[in-house]
Amino acid sequence: MSLLRFSFSLVAVFLFGCTPDIPKEIASIFVEASPSASPSMRLEVRLPVSGIGITVMTAALVPAENILGTRIITSGEADLRQQFLLVQVNRKSAIDIMKYTKEAIGRHFVLVINDQAVGLMPIDMQIVDGNLMFHVEKKGLSNAEAVADISKRLDVSILKLRKLKESEGL
C-alpha cells in the first residue's frame, strides 16, 4: 500500500465524520544513499543526540504499515552491553531487505519517526530474517530510557495503524 493511498483513506475517514484513533508516531526505515544516487533522490538526516548525519534515499525501504512490532534487546560484550531496538517487519519488507542487503554491506539503515531520524543500524551482512537492530537516540534520555520509550510509543502506534487498516479494509 502506498503512502498516498493511505493518506487518501485517512482523508476519507475524516470526511465521513469518523475520528479513528490516529497513530502519533509513524516510523519508516530508510537506506543510506549510494554516492551515485542523483541529488533529487537523496536527503540528509541527522540523529538527535550524536549529531551523526547520513544521506538516505528519499523513499522508505520499509513503510510504516510493514512494521510488525518492536522489542528491546541487550547486546555487546559483558562490560560494554547496550540496549537496542529490534524492529520486526512483514514478509514483503523482509524480502526487500534481504535483496537490498546482499549488495549493501557497509551502508546503513536509518529508523525515522515523523521525519526525525532516531536510529541507525550498520549493514554488516545480508539480513535474511526481517529483524533489524537499531541503536536509537532521544534527547534527554539515556540509552536504556530511549530504547524503552521509543519501543513503547512505536508499538502503540503500530497497533493503532493496524486497527485503522483493518477498519478501512486496506
Coordinates of C-alpha atoms in Angstrom, one line a residue:
M1 CA 0.0 0.0 0.0
S2 CA 1.4 3.4 -0.9
L3 CA 1.7 6.3 1.4
L4 CA -0.6 8.3 -1.0
R5 CA -3.3 5.7 -0.8
F6 CA -3.1 5.6 3.0
S7 CA -3.3 9.4 3.1
F8 CA -6.4 9.4 0.9
S9 CA -8.1 6.8 3.2
L10 CA -7.4 9.0 6.2
V11 CA -9.0 12.0 4.5
A12 CA -12.0 9.9 3.5
V13 CA -12.4 8.8 7.1
F14 CA -12.4 12.4 8.3
L15 CA -14.9 13.5 5.6
F16 CA -17.4 10.9 6.7
G17 CA -17.3 12.1 10.3
C18 CA -15.4 9.2 11.9
T19 CA -12.5 10.1 14.0
P20 CA -10.3 6.9 14.3
D21 CA -7.5 6.6 16.8
I22 CA -4.7 8.0 14.6
P23 CA -1.1 6.9 15.5
K24 CA 1.1 9.7 16.7
E25 CA 4.4 8.1 15.7
I26 CA 4.8 6.9 12.2
A27 CA 8.0 5.0 11.7
S28 CA 9.7 4.1 8.5
I29 CA 13.1 2.6 7.6
F30 CA 15.3 4.3 5.1
V31 CA 18.5 3.2 3.5
E32 CA 21.7 5.1 3.1
A33 CA 22.0 6.5 -0.4
S34 CA 24.8 5.4 -2.6
P35 CA 27.2 8.2 -3.8
S36 CA 26.0 7.7 -7.3
A37 CA 22.3 8.4 -6.5
S38 CA 21.0 11.6 -8.1
P39 CA 20.8 14.6 -5.7
S40 CA 17.0 14.7 -6.1
M41 CA 16.8 11.1 -4.7
R42 CA 18.9 11.9 -1.6
L43 CA 18.1 13.6 1.7
E44 CA 20.4 14.2 4.7
V45 CA 19.1 13.3 8.1
R46 CA 20.7 13.8 11.5
L47 CA 20.5 11.8 14.7
P48 CA 19.3 14.0 17.6
V49 CA 21.9 13.3 20.3
S50 CA 25.2 12.3 18.5
G51 CA 24.5 14.6 15.6
I52 CA 25.6 12.0 13.1
G53 CA 24.5 13.0 9.6
I54 CA 23.7 10.4 7.0
T55 CA 22.3 10.8 3.5
V56 CA 19.4 8.5 2.8
M57 CA 17.2 7.7 -0.2
T58 CA 14.0 9.8 -0.3
A59 CA 11.7 6.8 -0.4
A60 CA 11.5 4.4 2.5
L61 CA 12.5 0.8 2.0
V62 CA 10.1 -0.2 4.8
P63 CA 7.0 1.9 5.1
A64 CA 5.1 2.2 8.4
E65 CA 2.4 -0.3 7.5
N66 CA 5.1 -3.0 7.0
I67 CA 6.5 -2.8 10.6
L68 CA 5.0 -5.5 12.8
G69 CA 6.5 -4.6 16.2
T70 CA 9.5 -3.8 18.3
R71 CA 11.4 -5.5 21.2
I72 CA 14.1 -4.3 23.5
I73 CA 17.3 -6.4 23.3
T74 CA 20.6 -6.2 25.0
S75 CA 23.8 -6.9 23.1
G76 CA 27.5 -6.5 23.3
E77 CA 30.4 -7.7 25.3
A78 CA 29.8 -8.0 29.1
D79 CA 31.4 -4.7 30.0
L80 CA 30.1 -2.8 27.0
R81 CA 26.5 -4.1 26.8
Q82 CA 23.9 -1.7 25.4
Q83 CA 20.2 -1.9 24.7
F84 CA 19.0 -1.9 21.1
L85 CA 15.6 -1.6 19.5
L86 CA 14.7 -4.7 17.5
V87 CA 12.3 -3.8 14.7
Q88 CA 10.4 -6.7 13.1
V89 CA 9.0 -6.3 9.6
N90 CA 6.5 -8.3 7.5
R91 CA 7.4 -10.8 4.8
K92 CA 7.3 -8.4 1.9
S93 CA 9.7 -6.0 3.6
A94 CA 11.9 -8.9 4.8
I95 CA 12.3 -10.0 1.2
D96 CA 13.1 -6.4 0.1
I97 CA 15.7 -6.1 2.9
M98 CA 17.2 -9.5 2.0
K99 CA 17.6 -8.4 -1.6
Y100 CA 19.0 -4.9 -0.7
T101 CA 21.5 -6.1 1.9
K102 CA 23.1 -8.6 -0.4
E103 CA 24.8 -5.7 -2.2
A104 CA 24.7 -3.0 0.5
I105 CA 27.3 -4.2 3.1
G106 CA 29.0 -1.2 4.6
R107 CA 25.9 1.1 4.3
H108 CA 23.3 1.8 7.0
F109 CA 19.6 1.6 7.7
V110 CA 18.0 4.6 9.4
L111 CA 14.9 4.5 11.5
V112 CA 12.9 7.6 11.0
I113 CA 9.9 8.6 13.2
N114 CA 7.7 11.5 12.0
D115 CA 10.5 12.9 9.8
Q116 CA 13.1 12.7 12.6
A117 CA 16.0 10.2 12.4
V118 CA 16.2 8.3 15.7
G119 CA 18.1 5.1 15.0
L120 CA 21.0 3.8 13.0
M121 CA 21.9 0.2 12.0
P122 CA 25.1 -0.7 10.1
I123 CA 24.7 -3.4 7.4
D124 CA 27.4 -5.9 8.2
M125 CA 26.0 -8.8 6.4
Q126 CA 22.9 -9.9 4.4
I127 CA 19.8 -9.9 6.6
V128 CA 17.5 -12.8 5.9
D129 CA 15.1 -12.8 8.8
G130 CA 13.4 -9.4 8.7
N131 CA 14.7 -8.4 12.1
L132 CA 16.7 -5.1 12.3
M133 CA 18.6 -4.0 15.4
F134 CA 18.9 -0.2 15.8
H135 CA 20.9 1.9 18.1
V136 CA 18.4 4.7 19.0
E137 CA 18.8 8.1 20.4
K138 CA 16.4 10.6 22.1
K139 CA 17.4 13.9 23.6
G140 CA 17.5 13.9 27.4
L141 CA 17.3 10.2 27.7
S142 CA 19.9 7.5 28.4
N143 CA 20.4 4.6 26.0
A144 CA 18.1 2.3 28.0
E145 CA 15.4 5.0 28.5
A146 CA 15.5 6.0 24.8
V147 CA 15.0 2.3 23.7
A148 CA 12.2 1.7 26.2
D149 CA 10.4 5.0 25.3
I150 CA 10.7 4.5 21.5
S151 CA 9.6 0.8 21.7
K152 CA 6.6 1.6 23.8
R153 CA 5.5 4.5 21.6
L154 CA 6.0 2.6 18.3
D155 CA 4.2 -0.5 19.5
V156 CA 1.2 1.7 20.4
S157 CA 1.3 3.4 17.0
I158 CA 1.8 0.1 15.2
L159 CA -1.3 -1.3 16.8
K160 CA -3.4 1.8 16.0
L161 CA -2.2 1.7 12.4
R162 CA -3.1 -2.0 12.1
K163 CA -6.6 -1.3 13.6
L164 CA -7.1 1.6 11.2
K165 CA -6.1 -0.5 8.2
E166 CA -8.4 -3.3 9.3
S167 CA -11.4 -0.9 9.8
E168 CA -10.8 0.6 6.3
G169 CA -10.4 -2.8 4.7
L170 CA -7.0 -1.9 3.4

